[in-house]
């Protein structure tokens, strides 16, 4: 294993090269990150052979890869913040057409006011589109999740698009030692589409009009498929950890010293700070959500069932509910428990504000005196 | 996909050319009728029909009621007023 010191975006570009996509489409200007730049360089240097399409908007970027994926090729794109928001309409189409597209989302805040820094508002707002969403803690994990994402998306039991989310700047623009495997061998076999492809001998219509009853059936199928995709995510994570000797927890959640009475929960790179706090103290453990969609309800219930207090740190807010989406969903997951832990939600890091370990500790210390269901805004 | 059709993964339709089986004429509320005595078979209605439901046979205009949706553009463009419409009872 050789470690290279790489920026998050570069590392992700390298991992995409290993997966050999056939078609890549990017909108090349802001809010695009340098994932697009690095991949374009790899293509220009002849290190990655694929069809590269530069389009005029993110809406077109995703539309182009929907087209290429529907024609039966492995397709990839990347975007960030406002770009993801512009893709909103076509995100549903990609999931509904069951196209195994992989997209890296570099998480950054949404306007207004205009802000380019990190929070999860962009991707968390797209949680109901039918895309699988995986969140990386480190650059290494962003690389690993991108590789796994192709495998998960193309599994016959899944056939769904995947967003691999990584924190803007904290990961995408930060240098970290990363292991880029020399080759991934047959971990990702050549893509052989089974349901959607272009073949004059077997013509088909995709993304057609459907009357209420078939539409209803297909949406139900989609819902059942994304629910069941957790099995595949777990399997692929296990196979990856056997081959490359590292994993993202069990693929869905990652725990760290989670046998203590308080559990602190987060997604993405903030887990680094929380790990530091967990190491410093002896009363709290960490639960990190890797897969936000499908939401690993059973795993979360299992990890939190004996806890006294659960504190959720998240960088997004579901406006109108005072708290974040992760808080609401974990609270509803724990509803089935007889002995429910006290739940506190912390909205932090909005618009790229630093989340300091001192502030995290203060909240953990004052959790005893807080009301159940309280939401704290950390700024 | 029609109401009673078998649903494939992602709603993919593999029996192509099935539009012909879907008789969209049932959407119609107004029905155009041609007075064959006046019609000269000039073909202007054929050019304007957005659904391609009109053919000219033996210098007369024939409307395919299986697919005509009753937009009545033909009635509007006919220079001889040979096409008239009325509400269709179902």
Short mmCIF file of C-alpha atoms in Angstrom, two decimals:
data_model
loop_
_atom_site.label_atom_id
_atom_site.label_comp_id
_atom_site.label_asym_id
_atom_site.label_seq_id
_atom_site.Cartn_x
_atom_site.Cartn_y
_atom_site.Cartn_z
CA UNK A 1 0.00 0.00 0.00
CA UNK A 2 1.39 3.39 -0.99
CA UNK A 3 -0.05 6.53 0.47
CA UNK A 4 -0.29 9.59 -1.73
CA UNK A 5 -0.95 13.01 -0.29
CA UNK A 6 -3.90 14.15 -2.38
CA UNK A 7 -6.66 16.69 -2.28
CA UNK A 8 -10.10 15.13 -1.82
CA UNK A 9 -11.21 16.04 -5.32
CA UNK A 10 -8.04 14.60 -6.88
CA UNK A 11 -8.39 11.41 -4.90
CA UNK A 12 -12.00 11.00 -6.04
CA UNK A 13 -10.97 11.63 -9.65
CA UNK A 14 -8.38 8.85 -9.32
CA UNK A 15 -10.98 6.47 -7.93
CA UNK A 16 -13.32 7.25 -10.83
CA UNK A 17 -10.45 6.39 -13.21
CA UNK A 18 -10.17 2.97 -11.55
CA UNK A 19 -13.87 2.31 -12.16
CA UNK A 20 -13.64 2.97 -15.93
CA UNK A 21 -16.87 4.83 -16.66
CA UNK A 22 -17.92 4.95 -20.33
CA UNK A 23 -19.54 8.37 -20.28
CA UNK A 24 -18.85 11.37 -18.05
CA UNK A 25 -20.77 14.65 -18.30
CA UNK A 26 -19.90 17.77 -16.36
CA UNK A 27 -20.95 21.35 -16.15
CA UNK A 28 -17.43 22.79 -15.93
CA UNK A 29 -18.01 26.12 -14.18
CA UNK A 30 -18.91 27.16 -10.60
CA UNK A 31 -20.32 25.52 -8.46
CA UNK A 32 -18.41 22.61 -10.01
CA UNK A 33 -15.42 21.46 -7.97
CA UNK A 34 -12.07 20.39 -9.30
CA UNK A 35 -13.23 16.78 -9.47
CA UNK A 36 -14.28 17.75 -13.00
CA UNK A 37 -10.94 19.43 -13.67
CA UNK A 38 -8.94 16.43 -12.46
CA UNK A 39 -11.01 13.96 -14.47
CA UNK A 40 -10.68 16.13 -17.60
CA UNK A 41 -6.91 16.10 -17.03
CA UNK A 42 -6.90 12.31 -16.70
CA UNK A 43 -8.83 12.05 -19.98
CA UNK A 44 -6.51 14.51 -21.75
CA UNK A 45 -3.47 12.57 -20.52
CA UNK A 46 -4.94 9.37 -21.91
CA UNK A 47 -5.15 7.76 -18.47
CA UNK A 48 -8.93 7.44 -18.64
CA UNK A 49 -10.63 6.44 -21.86
CA UNK A 50 -14.24 7.56 -21.92
CA UNK A 51 -16.68 9.85 -23.65
CA UNK A 52 -16.47 13.24 -21.95
CA UNK A 53 -19.34 15.67 -22.53
CA UNK A 54 -19.14 19.27 -21.42
CA UNK A 55 -22.65 20.63 -21.05
CA UNK A 56 -24.21 24.01 -20.41
CA UNK A 57 -25.84 23.35 -17.04
CA UNK A 58 -26.12 20.76 -14.29
CA UNK A 59 -29.62 19.95 -15.48
CA UNK A 60 -28.06 18.97 -18.81
CA UNK A 61 -25.17 17.16 -17.14
CA UNK A 62 -27.50 14.76 -15.36
CA UNK A 63 -29.80 14.57 -18.38
CA UNK A 64 -26.83 13.57 -20.53
CA UNK A 65 -25.78 10.79 -18.17
CA UNK A 66 -29.38 9.61 -17.89
CA UNK A 67 -29.31 9.27 -21.68
CA UNK A 68 -26.00 7.45 -21.72
CA UNK A 69 -26.97 5.18 -18.84
CA UNK A 70 -30.30 4.38 -20.52
CA UNK A 71 -28.30 3.44 -23.62
CA UNK A 72 -26.39 0.94 -21.48
CA UNK A 73 -23.12 2.58 -20.50
CA UNK A 74 -21.52 3.15 -17.11
CA UNK A 75 -22.08 6.83 -16.41
CA UNK A 76 -20.69 9.31 -13.92
CA UNK A 77 -21.07 12.97 -13.03
CA UNK A 78 -20.22 15.28 -10.13
CA UNK A 79 -21.69 18.46 -8.77
CA UNK A 80 -22.12 20.64 -5.73
CA UNK A 81 -24.64 22.93 -3.95
CA UNK A 82 -26.64 25.05 -6.45
CA UNK A 83 -25.71 22.60 -9.19
CA UNK A 84 -27.43 19.77 -7.33
CA UNK A 85 -30.43 22.03 -6.76
CA UNK A 86 -30.63 22.65 -10.51
CA UNK A 87 -30.62 18.87 -11.07
CA UNK A 88 -33.62 18.40 -8.79
CA UNK A 89 -36.18 17.54 -11.48
CA UNK A 90 -33.97 15.01 -13.27
CA UNK A 91 -32.89 13.33 -10.03
CA UNK A 92 -36.37 11.78 -9.85
CA UNK A 93 -36.12 10.65 -13.48
CA UNK A 94 -32.77 8.92 -12.89
CA UNK A 95 -34.16 7.00 -9.91
CA UNK A 96 -37.51 6.24 -11.54
CA UNK A 97 -35.79 4.90 -14.65
CA UNK A 98 -33.58 2.76 -12.37
CA UNK A 99 -30.32 3.94 -13.90
CA UNK A 100 -27.15 3.04 -11.96
CA UNK A 101 -25.51 6.47 -12.23
CA UNK A 102 -22.82 7.45 -9.72
CA UNK A 103 -22.48 11.11 -8.77
CA UNK A 104 -20.12 12.76 -6.33
CA UNK A 105 -21.78 15.60 -4.46
CA UNK A 106 -19.45 18.02 -2.74
CA UNK A 107 -21.65 19.37 0.04
CA UNK A 108 -21.92 23.12 0.17
CA UNK A 109 -24.51 25.62 1.39
CA UNK A 110 -27.43 26.85 -0.69
CA UNK A 111 -28.36 30.48 -1.41
CA UNK A 112 -29.53 32.97 -0.23
CA UNK A 113 -27.38 34.64 0.98
CA UNK A 114 -24.70 33.33 -1.34
CA UNK A 115 -22.25 31.12 0.52
CA UNK A 116 -19.72 28.66 -0.86
CA UNK A 117 -18.78 26.82 2.34
CA UNK A 118 -19.70 23.44 3.66
CA UNK A 119 -23.03 22.26 5.00
CA UNK A 120 -25.36 19.42 3.96
CA UNK A 121 -28.39 21.41 2.91
CA UNK A 122 -27.92 20.59 -0.79
CA UNK A 123 -27.92 16.80 -0.61
CA UNK A 124 -30.15 16.40 2.44
CA UNK A 125 -32.81 18.43 0.62
CA UNK A 126 -32.72 15.78 -2.14
CA UNK A 127 -33.25 12.86 0.23
CA UNK A 128 -36.67 11.88 -1.17
CA UNK A 129 -35.60 11.55 -4.80
CA UNK A 130 -34.95 7.79 -4.70
CA UNK A 131 -31.15 8.13 -4.82
CA UNK A 132 -28.95 6.22 -2.41
CA UNK A 133 -26.89 8.70 -0.37
CA UNK A 134 -23.57 7.78 1.24
CA UNK A 135 -21.55 10.27 3.32
CA UNK A 136 -17.76 10.14 3.58
CA UNK A 137 -15.81 11.05 6.71
CA UNK A 138 -12.35 11.27 5.17
CA UNK A 139 -10.81 11.57 1.72
CA UNK A 140 -9.93 7.88 1.94
CA UNK A 141 -13.56 7.06 2.59
CA UNK A 142 -14.68 9.28 -0.31
CA UNK A 143 -12.41 7.20 -2.57
CA UNK A 144 -13.67 3.91 -1.14
CA UNK A 145 -17.34 4.90 -1.26
CA UNK A 146 -17.01 6.03 -4.89
CA UNK A 147 -15.58 2.64 -5.85
CA UNK A 148 -18.23 0.79 -3.83
CA UNK A 149 -20.95 3.01 -5.27
CA UNK A 150 -20.44 1.68 -8.82
CA UNK A 151 -20.68 -1.87 -7.51
CA UNK A 152 -23.79 -1.19 -5.41
CA UNK A 153 -25.58 0.81 -8.10
CA UNK A 154 -25.03 -1.82 -10.78
CA UNK A 155 -26.08 -4.77 -8.61
CA UNK A 156 -29.16 -6.40 -10.16
CA UNK A 157 -30.98 -6.20 -6.83
CA UNK A 158 -30.44 -2.43 -6.64
CA UNK A 159 -30.15 -0.65 -10.02
CA UNK A 160 -30.44 2.77 -8.46
CA UNK A 161 -28.40 5.95 -8.79
CA UNK A 162 -26.03 6.82 -5.93
CA UNK A 163 -24.80 10.12 -4.54
CA UNK A 164 -21.44 9.90 -2.82
CA UNK A 165 -21.42 12.97 -0.60
CA UNK A 166 -18.26 14.57 0.72
CA UNK A 167 -17.82 17.79 2.67
CA UNK A 168 -16.94 20.85 0.63
CA UNK A 169 -13.49 22.23 1.53
CA UNK A 170 -13.10 20.10 4.69
CA UNK A 171 -12.58 17.14 2.36
CA UNK A 172 -12.72 18.31 -1.25
CA UNK A 173 -9.99 20.96 -0.89
CA UNK A 174 -7.96 19.38 1.90
CA UNK A 175 -4.77 17.36 1.45
CA UNK A 176 -4.77 14.00 3.19
CA UNK A 177 -2.75 10.83 2.78
CA UNK A 178 -4.86 8.53 0.63
CA UNK A 179 -4.31 5.03 -0.64
CA UNK A 180 -5.40 4.74 -4.26
CA UNK A 181 -5.31 1.02 -5.11
CA UNK A 182 -3.10 0.20 -8.11
CA UNK A 183 -5.92 -1.80 -9.56
CA UNK A 184 -9.29 -2.91 -8.27
CA UNK A 185 -9.17 -6.12 -10.28
CA UNK A 186 -12.61 -7.61 -10.78
CA UNK A 187 -14.16 -5.80 -7.83
CA UNK A 188 -16.00 -3.77 -10.45
CA UNK A 189 -16.58 -6.02 -13.46
CA UNK A 190 -17.30 -4.68 -16.93
CA UNK A 191 -20.78 -3.14 -16.96
CA UNK A 192 -23.30 -5.42 -18.65
CA UNK A 193 -26.70 -3.70 -18.58
CA UNK A 194 -29.56 -6.11 -18.15
CA UNK A 195 -32.63 -3.92 -18.19
CA UNK A 196 -31.88 -0.64 -19.99
CA UNK A 197 -29.77 -0.54 -23.16
CA UNK A 198 -29.79 0.37 -26.82
CA UNK A 199 -30.16 -2.65 -29.11
CA UNK A 200 -31.86 -2.64 -32.49
CA UNK A 201 -32.72 -6.33 -32.03
CA UNK A 202 -34.53 -5.62 -28.75
CA UNK A 203 -36.03 -2.14 -29.04
CA UNK A 204 -37.55 -0.57 -25.92
CA UNK A 205 -39.12 2.63 -24.68
CA UNK A 206 -37.86 4.05 -21.38
CA UNK A 207 -39.24 6.73 -19.10
CA UNK A 208 -42.65 6.44 -20.72
CA UNK A 209 -46.00 7.81 -19.64
CA UNK A 210 -47.86 5.68 -17.10
CA UNK A 211 -51.48 5.76 -15.98
CA UNK A 212 -52.17 5.99 -12.22
CA UNK A 213 -52.15 2.25 -11.52
CA UNK A 214 -48.82 1.33 -13.19
CA UNK A 215 -47.27 4.56 -11.85
CA UNK A 216 -48.36 3.57 -8.37
CA UNK A 217 -46.94 0.05 -8.79
CA UNK A 218 -43.60 1.39 -10.02
CA UNK A 219 -43.25 3.91 -7.16
CA UNK A 220 -43.99 1.13 -4.68
CA UNK A 221 -41.37 -1.08 -6.36
CA UNK A 222 -38.86 1.78 -6.15
CA UNK A 223 -39.58 2.26 -2.46
CA UNK A 224 -39.17 -1.47 -1.72
CA UNK A 225 -35.95 -1.62 -3.77
CA UNK A 226 -34.22 1.25 -1.98
CA UNK A 227 -35.32 -0.17 1.38
CA UNK A 228 -33.79 -3.54 0.49
CA UNK A 229 -30.60 -2.04 -0.96
CA UNK A 230 -29.14 -1.98 2.58
CA UNK A 231 -28.41 -5.72 2.17
CA UNK A 232 -26.28 -5.05 -0.92
CA UNK A 233 -24.53 -2.05 0.67
CA UNK A 234 -23.56 -4.26 3.60
CA UNK A 235 -22.36 -7.10 1.33
CA UNK A 236 -20.29 -4.81 -0.88
CA UNK A 237 -18.77 -3.15 2.19
CA UNK A 238 -17.80 -6.56 3.54
CA UNK A 239 -16.25 -7.67 0.26
CA UNK A 240 -14.39 -4.38 -0.03
CA UNK A 241 -13.00 -4.67 3.49
CA UNK A 242 -11.77 -8.21 2.76
CA UNK A 243 -10.00 -7.06 -0.39
CA UNK A 244 -8.66 -3.66 0.68
CA UNK A 245 -8.53 -4.05 4.49
CA UNK A 246 -10.65 -1.05 5.36
CA UNK A 247 -14.36 -0.42 5.68
CA UNK A 248 -17.05 2.12 6.49
CA UNK A 249 -18.37 0.50 9.66
CA UNK A 250 -20.90 -2.06 8.51
CA UNK A 251 -21.55 -0.07 5.34
CA UNK A 252 -24.59 1.70 6.77
CA UNK A 253 -23.41 2.99 10.15
CA UNK A 254 -20.05 3.24 11.86
CA UNK A 255 -19.70 3.13 15.63
CA UNK A 256 -16.81 4.12 17.88
CA UNK A 257 -16.76 3.31 21.61
CA UNK A 258 -20.52 3.15 21.44
CA UNK A 259 -20.89 1.20 24.70
CA UNK A 260 -21.21 4.35 26.82
CA UNK A 261 -24.36 5.98 28.16
CA UNK A 262 -24.37 8.98 25.81
CA UNK A 263 -24.28 8.56 22.06
CA UNK A 264 -23.29 11.40 19.77
CA UNK A 265 -24.38 11.07 16.17
CA UNK A 266 -23.32 12.77 12.96
CA UNK A 267 -22.55 12.29 9.28
CA UNK A 268 -19.44 13.14 7.28
CA UNK A 269 -16.22 14.81 8.36
CA UNK A 270 -17.61 16.23 11.60
CA UNK A 271 -17.17 12.69 12.95
CA UNK A 272 -13.44 13.50 13.19
CA UNK A 273 -14.08 16.19 15.78
CA UNK A 274 -16.54 14.00 17.61
CA UNK A 275 -14.01 11.13 17.73
CA UNK A 276 -11.57 13.53 19.39
CA UNK A 277 -14.21 14.42 22.00
CA UNK A 278 -15.06 10.74 22.53
CA UNK A 279 -11.38 9.96 23.13
CA UNK A 280 -11.10 12.81 25.62
CA UNK A 281 -14.14 11.86 27.66
CA UNK A 282 -15.40 8.62 29.12
CA UNK A 283 -19.16 9.19 29.01
CA UNK A 284 -19.94 9.30 25.29
CA UNK A 285 -19.53 7.19 22.16
CA UNK A 286 -19.92 7.94 18.48
CA UNK A 287 -22.43 6.73 15.90
CA UNK A 288 -21.74 7.89 12.37
CA UNK A 289 -24.39 7.56 9.68
CA UNK A 290 -22.75 6.45 6.43
CA UNK A 291 -25.90 5.67 4.50
CA UNK A 292 -28.54 8.38 4.94
CA UNK A 293 -30.63 6.80 2.17
CA UNK A 294 -31.55 3.99 2.65
CA UNK A 295 -31.99 5.10 6.25
CA UNK A 296 -30.59 2.27 8.42
CA UNK A 297 -33.42 2.28 10.96
CA UNK A 298 -32.78 -1.19 12.42
CA UNK A 299 -29.05 -0.61 12.83
CA UNK A 300 -29.70 2.72 14.54
CA UNK A 301 -32.28 1.25 16.92
CA UNK A 302 -29.81 -1.53 17.73
CA UNK A 303 -26.98 0.91 18.40
CA UNK A 304 -29.07 3.28 20.54
CA UNK A 305 -31.42 1.02 22.47
CA UNK A 306 -29.62 1.16 25.83
CA UNK A 307 -28.55 4.79 25.70
CA UNK A 308 -29.56 7.42 28.22
CA UNK A 309 -28.98 10.38 25.94
CA UNK A 310 -28.61 10.75 22.21
CA UNK A 311 -27.20 13.99 20.76
CA UNK A 312 -27.40 14.55 17.02
CA UNK A 313 -24.98 17.00 15.42
CA UNK A 314 -25.95 17.89 11.88
CA UNK A 315 -25.14 20.47 9.27
CA UNK A 316 -28.57 20.88 7.75
CA UNK A 317 -31.90 22.25 8.78
CA UNK A 318 -35.39 21.28 7.73
CA UNK A 319 -36.86 24.77 7.88
CA UNK A 320 -40.18 24.86 9.68
CA UNK A 321 -39.33 22.02 12.06
CA UNK A 322 -36.63 24.02 13.95
CA UNK A 323 -34.22 21.07 13.68
CA UNK A 324 -32.47 18.98 11.09
CA UNK A 325 -33.72 16.00 9.10
CA UNK A 326 -31.39 13.52 10.76
CA UNK A 327 -32.73 14.55 14.18
CA UNK A 328 -36.33 14.06 13.08
CA UNK A 329 -35.63 10.70 11.49
CA UNK A 330 -33.63 9.27 14.36
CA UNK A 331 -36.31 10.44 16.79
CA UNK A 332 -38.98 8.67 14.74
CA UNK A 333 -36.82 5.52 14.45
CA UNK A 334 -36.54 5.38 18.26
CA UNK A 335 -40.29 5.71 18.75
CA UNK A 336 -40.65 1.91 18.69
CA UNK A 337 -38.37 1.51 21.75
CA UNK A 338 -40.02 0.93 25.13
CA UNK A 339 -37.31 2.80 26.98
CA UNK A 340 -36.70 5.84 24.83
CA UNK A 341 -33.46 7.79 25.31
CA UNK A 342 -33.45 11.55 25.70
CA UNK A 343 -32.84 13.15 22.32
CA UNK A 344 -31.15 16.47 21.68
CA UNK A 345 -30.61 17.96 18.24
CA UNK A 346 -27.75 20.29 17.43
CA UNK A 347 -27.80 22.31 14.23
CA UNK A 348 -24.19 23.27 13.63
CA UNK A 349 -21.69 24.23 10.98
CA UNK A 350 -24.33 25.90 8.80
CA UNK A 351 -22.65 27.86 6.01
CA UNK A 352 -19.23 26.51 6.94
CA UNK A 353 -19.04 27.77 10.54
CA UNK A 354 -16.34 25.85 12.42
CA UNK A 355 -17.71 23.33 14.90
CA UNK A 356 -15.30 23.52 17.82
CA UNK A 357 -14.65 20.60 20.12
CA UNK A 358 -15.11 22.90 23.16
CA UNK A 359 -18.64 23.72 22.05
CA UNK A 360 -19.37 20.03 21.45
CA UNK A 361 -18.17 19.22 24.96
CA UNK A 362 -20.24 22.01 26.49
CA UNK A 363 -23.38 20.57 24.90
CA UNK A 364 -22.55 17.07 26.14
CA UNK A 365 -21.97 18.43 29.65
CA UNK A 366 -25.21 20.40 29.74
CA UNK A 367 -27.29 17.62 28.13
CA UNK A 368 -28.52 16.51 31.59
CA UNK A 369 -30.23 19.83 32.21
CA UNK A 370 -31.79 20.11 28.74
CA UNK A 371 -35.38 19.14 27.96
CA UNK A 372 -36.02 16.05 25.84
CA UNK A 373 -36.33 17.03 22.17
CA UNK A 374 -34.51 20.32 22.59
CA UNK A 375 -32.80 21.76 19.55
CA UNK A 376 -29.63 23.78 20.02
CA UNK A 377 -28.32 26.09 17.32
CA UNK A 378 -24.54 26.25 17.40
CA UNK A 379 -23.01 29.25 15.68
CA UNK B 1 -48.35 2.32 -20.20
CA UNK B 2 -52.04 1.62 -20.08
CA UNK B 3 -53.98 0.95 -16.89
CA UNK B 4 -53.97 -2.85 -17.23
CA UNK B 5 -50.54 -3.36 -18.81
CA UNK B 6 -47.91 -5.66 -17.30
CA UNK B 7 -45.30 -3.53 -15.57
CA UNK B 8 -41.60 -4.19 -16.27
CA UNK B 9 -38.71 -2.88 -14.17
CA UNK B 10 -38.56 0.94 -14.41
CA UNK B 11 -41.69 0.86 -16.57
CA UNK B 12 -39.66 -0.18 -19.61
CA UNK B 13 -41.89 -1.00 -22.58
CA UNK B 14 -40.49 -3.73 -24.82
CA UNK B 15 -43.47 -4.39 -27.09
CA UNK B 16 -42.74 -1.38 -29.27
CA UNK B 17 -45.24 0.02 -31.75
CA UNK B 18 -48.04 -0.41 -29.26
CA UNK B 19 -49.29 3.17 -29.69
CA UNK B 20 -51.47 1.85 -32.49
CA UNK B 21 -53.35 -0.29 -29.98
CA UNK B 22 -54.17 2.69 -27.79
CA UNK B 23 -57.22 4.20 -29.45
CA UNK B 24 -56.95 7.77 -28.22
CA UNK B 25 -60.15 8.76 -30.02
CA UNK B 26 -61.92 8.11 -26.72
CA UNK B 27 -60.50 11.42 -25.38
CA UNK B 28 -62.75 13.32 -27.82
CA UNK B 29 -65.65 15.51 -26.66
CA UNK B 30 -66.44 17.21 -29.99
CA UNK B 31 -66.67 15.16 -33.17
CA UNK B 32 -65.97 16.62 -36.62
CA UNK B 33 -68.03 15.30 -39.55
CA UNK B 34 -67.38 15.85 -43.25
CA UNK B 35 -70.09 16.76 -45.71
CA UNK B 36 -68.92 14.69 -48.68
CA UNK B 37 -71.03 16.74 -51.10
CA UNK B 38 -69.05 19.91 -50.37
CA UNK B 39 -65.57 18.39 -49.75
CA UNK B 40 -63.23 18.88 -52.72
CA UNK B 41 -60.37 16.82 -51.33
CA UNK B 42 -58.05 19.85 -51.33
CA UNK B 43 -56.10 18.32 -48.43
CA UNK B 44 -55.64 21.47 -46.33
CA UNK B 45 -57.22 19.74 -43.31
CA UNK B 46 -54.80 16.84 -43.79
CA UNK B 47 -51.85 19.25 -43.60
CA UNK B 48 -53.13 20.84 -40.40
CA UNK B 49 -54.32 17.76 -38.49
CA UNK B 50 -51.88 17.54 -35.52
CA UNK B 51 -52.56 13.82 -35.09
CA UNK B 52 -52.25 12.77 -38.72
CA UNK B 53 -55.79 11.37 -38.60
CA UNK B 54 -56.92 12.57 -42.02
CA UNK B 55 -56.30 10.87 -45.36
CA UNK B 56 -57.56 11.94 -48.78
CA UNK B 57 -59.11 9.07 -50.72
CA UNK B 58 -60.82 9.53 -54.09
CA UNK B 59 -60.65 13.32 -53.61
CA UNK B 60 -62.55 13.12 -50.33
CA UNK B 61 -61.41 13.73 -46.75
CA UNK B 62 -61.56 10.64 -44.50
CA UNK B 63 -61.12 11.11 -40.71
CA UNK B 64 -59.81 8.24 -38.60
CA UNK B 65 -62.09 8.40 -35.56
CA UNK B 66 -59.98 5.81 -33.67
CA UNK B 67 -57.35 8.49 -33.07
CA UNK B 68 -59.07 11.86 -33.78
CA UNK B 69 -59.11 13.77 -30.48
CA UNK B 70 -61.62 16.35 -31.69
CA UNK B 71 -59.41 19.44 -31.67
CA UNK B 72 -61.49 20.80 -34.60
CA UNK B 73 -58.55 22.48 -36.33
CA UNK B 74 -59.83 20.81 -39.53
CA UNK B 75 -63.17 22.54 -39.12
CA UNK B 76 -61.41 25.88 -38.70
CA UNK B 77 -59.12 25.57 -41.70
CA UNK B 78 -61.56 24.07 -44.23
CA UNK B 79 -62.00 26.77 -46.92
CA UNK B 80 -65.31 25.23 -48.09
CA UNK B 81 -66.89 24.83 -44.62
CA UNK B 82 -67.41 21.17 -45.41
CA UNK B 83 -66.45 20.08 -41.87
CA UNK B 84 -68.87 20.70 -39.03
CA UNK B 85 -68.77 19.57 -35.42
CA UNK B 86 -71.10 18.62 -32.64
CA UNK B 87 -70.82 17.33 -29.09
CA UNK B 88 -70.27 13.59 -29.03
CA UNK B 89 -72.55 11.54 -26.80
CA UNK B 90 -70.93 8.54 -25.16
#
